[in-house]
GROMACS .gro file of C-alpha atoms in nm:
model
  138
    1MET     CA    1  11.740  23.116  10.460
    2ALA     CA    2  11.611  23.087  10.814
    3ARG     CA    3  11.313  23.280  10.941
    4ARG     CA    4  11.422  23.623  11.070
    5GLN     CA    5  11.126  23.677  11.301
    6ALA     CA    6  10.936  23.446  11.529
    7ARG     CA    7  10.616  23.314  11.377
    8PRO     CA    8  10.313  23.480  11.537
    9ALA     CA    9  10.077  23.273  11.750
   10ALA     CA   10   9.809  23.075  11.570
   11GLN     CA   11   9.469  23.246  11.553
   12ARG     CA   12   9.277  22.923  11.603
   13GLU     CA   13   9.331  22.569  11.721
   14VAL     CA   14   9.178  22.249  11.586
   15ARG     CA   15   9.188  21.913  11.765
   16LEU     CA   16   9.201  21.607  11.540
   17THR     CA   17   9.122  21.262  11.679
   18PRO     CA   18   9.139  20.930  11.492
   19LEU     CA   19   8.796  20.788  11.409
   20ARG     CA   20   8.894  20.427  11.477
   21GLU     CA   21   8.925  20.312  11.837
   22GLN     CA   22   8.995  19.944  11.766
   23CYS     CA   23   9.303  19.802  11.597
   24VAL     CA   24   9.238  19.683  11.240
   25SER     CA   25   9.476  19.390  11.290
   26CYS     CA   26   9.380  19.239  11.626
   27GLY     CA   27   9.059  19.424  11.718
   28GLU     CA   28   9.185  19.539  12.058
   29ARG     CA   29   9.137  19.891  12.181
   30LEU     CA   30   9.382  20.156  12.059
   31TRP     CA   31   9.525  20.362  12.340
   32VAL     CA   32   9.617  20.729  12.322
   33ALA     CA   33   9.996  20.714  12.306
   34TYR     CA   34  10.072  21.084  12.280
   35HIS     CA   35   9.957  21.418  12.145
   36ALA     CA   36  10.137  21.587  11.858
   37GLN     CA   37  10.101  21.937  11.724
   38ARG     CA   38  10.181  22.124  11.409
   39THR     CA   39  10.117  22.477  11.292
   40LEU     CA   40   9.998  22.542  10.939
   41MET     CA   41   9.967  22.858  10.735
   42THR     CA   42   9.632  22.858  10.556
   43LEU     CA   43   9.443  23.120  10.359
   44ARG     CA   44   9.247  23.192  10.678
   45GLY     CA   45   9.565  23.244  10.884
   46LEU     CA   46   9.775  23.031  11.114
   47VAL     CA   47   9.610  22.718  11.254
   48ARG     CA   48   9.753  22.497  11.526
   49LEU     CA   49   9.656  22.133  11.482
   50ARG     CA   50   9.648  21.929  11.802
   51LEU     CA   51   9.670  21.565  11.702
   52VAL     CA   52   9.571  21.266  11.912
   53VAL     CA   53   9.792  20.970  11.818
   54ARG     CA   54   9.683  20.618  11.913
   55ARG     CA   55   9.875  20.289  11.923
   56CYS     CA   56   9.793  19.923  11.970
   57ARG     CA   57   9.929  19.785  12.298
   58ASN     CA   58   9.894  19.417  12.207
   59ALA     CA   59  10.253  19.287  12.183
   60GLU     CA   60  10.146  18.999  11.952
   61CYS     CA   61   9.975  19.233  11.704
   62ALA     CA   62  10.134  19.309  11.367
   63LEU     CA   63  10.058  19.679  11.428
   64TYR     CA   64  10.203  19.686  11.780
   65HIS     CA   65  10.319  20.040  11.862
   66VAL     CA   66  10.250  20.165  11.507
   67PRO     CA   67  10.116  20.522  11.537
   68TYR     CA   68   9.760  20.575  11.414
   69ARG     CA   69   9.692  20.941  11.340
   70ALA     CA   70   9.371  21.125  11.260
   71GLU     CA   71   9.249  21.061  10.905
   72GLU     CA   72   9.151  21.425  10.869
   73GLU     CA   73   9.512  21.541  10.902
   74GLY     CA   74   9.571  21.457  10.534
   75ALA     CA   75   9.293  21.697  10.435
   76TRP     CA   76   9.480  21.985  10.598
   77ALA     CA   77   9.832  21.951  10.461
   78LEU     CA   78  10.093  21.724  10.309
   79PRO     CA   79  10.309  21.530  10.555
   80HIS     CA   80  10.576  21.750  10.712
   81GLY     CA   81  10.438  22.056  10.530
   82GLU     CA   82  10.383  22.391  10.696
   83PHE     CA   83  10.138  22.524  10.435
   84GLY     CA   84   9.782  22.405  10.403
   85LEU     CA   85   9.646  22.233  10.096
   86ASP     CA   86   9.438  22.543  10.024
   87ILE     CA   87   9.756  22.745   9.963
   88ILE     CA   88   9.910  22.470   9.751
   89THR     CA   89   9.587  22.460   9.549
   90VAL     CA   90   9.601  22.837   9.491
   91ILE     CA   91   9.962  22.807   9.376
   92GLY     CA   92   9.863  22.532   9.132
   93GLN     CA   93   9.563  22.727   9.000
   94LEU     CA   94   9.769  23.042   8.946
   95ARG     CA   95  10.058  22.854   8.787
   96TYR     CA   96   9.874  22.608   8.564
   97GLY     CA   97   9.528  22.763   8.532
   98GLU     CA   98   9.633  23.125   8.480
   99HIS     CA   99   9.996  23.064   8.372
  100ARG     CA  100  10.135  23.310   8.628
  101SER     CA  101  10.506  23.339   8.703
  102ILE     CA  102  10.652  23.260   9.044
  103PRO     CA  103  10.694  23.632   9.134
  104GLU     CA  104  10.330  23.697   9.035
  105ILE     CA  105  10.211  23.405   9.247
  106HIS     CA  106  10.418  23.528   9.540
  107GLN     CA  107  10.271  23.877   9.506
  108ARG     CA  108   9.914  23.740   9.493
  109LEU     CA  109   9.968  23.531   9.805
  110GLU     CA  110  10.125  23.824   9.990
  111SER     CA  111   9.825  24.042   9.895
  112ARG     CA  112   9.597  23.778  10.052
  113GLY     CA  113   9.791  23.800  10.378
  114VAL     CA  114   9.995  23.481  10.333
  115SER     CA  115  10.350  23.534  10.456
  116ILE     CA  116  10.555  23.318  10.223
  117ALA     CA  117  10.900  23.345  10.070
  118PRO     CA  118  10.940  23.335   9.689
  119ARG     CA  119  11.163  23.032   9.727
  120THR     CA  120  10.885  22.851   9.913
  121VAL     CA  121  10.645  22.925   9.627
  122THR     CA  122  10.895  22.761   9.393
  123GLU     CA  123  10.924  22.459   9.627
  124ARG     CA  124  10.544  22.419   9.652
  125HIS     CA  125  10.527  22.444   9.272
  126GLY     CA  126  10.780  22.158   9.260
  127THR     CA  127  10.569  21.959   9.504
  128LEU     CA  128  10.269  21.994   9.273
  129ARG     CA  129  10.474  21.864   8.983
  130ARG     CA  130  10.589  21.561   9.183
  131VAL     CA  131  10.246  21.480   9.326
  132GLY     CA  132  10.039  21.533   9.013
  133GLY     CA  133  10.295  21.465   8.745
  134ALA     CA  134  10.414  21.724   8.499
  135ALA     CA  135  10.145  21.968   8.400
  136PRO     CA  136  10.060  22.011   8.033
  137GLY     CA  137  10.297  22.252   7.871
  138GLY     CA  138  10.501  22.291   8.191
   0.00000   0.00000   0.00000
């Protein structure tokens, strides 16, 4: 089901820049190609990530025009995810560490101020199973 209300504005903004400035293939300078953004729900609230994306401009390079994103982005969330890894970790801890049901997990997250649908909790639980393999007894 689609969101019924507009998502509120993010409370904070974080700018992520790639550490590498030279191409790993040809050694030439990587140029800033564009800026991307994504908004994540974390345990501390909504965060807007501003991402600097670089590309190699050497036409003979094997990595020509391949986007190079900030390494730190992977520490915030899974690709294409809208929930931070901290929330996914809490879901995993409650499900596998404390053996809580999906409705109990949803209630716990809601009590911590995380606006999340029960179906999304189930989907994140499925993500954990795919990423980490099947949990013991689950």
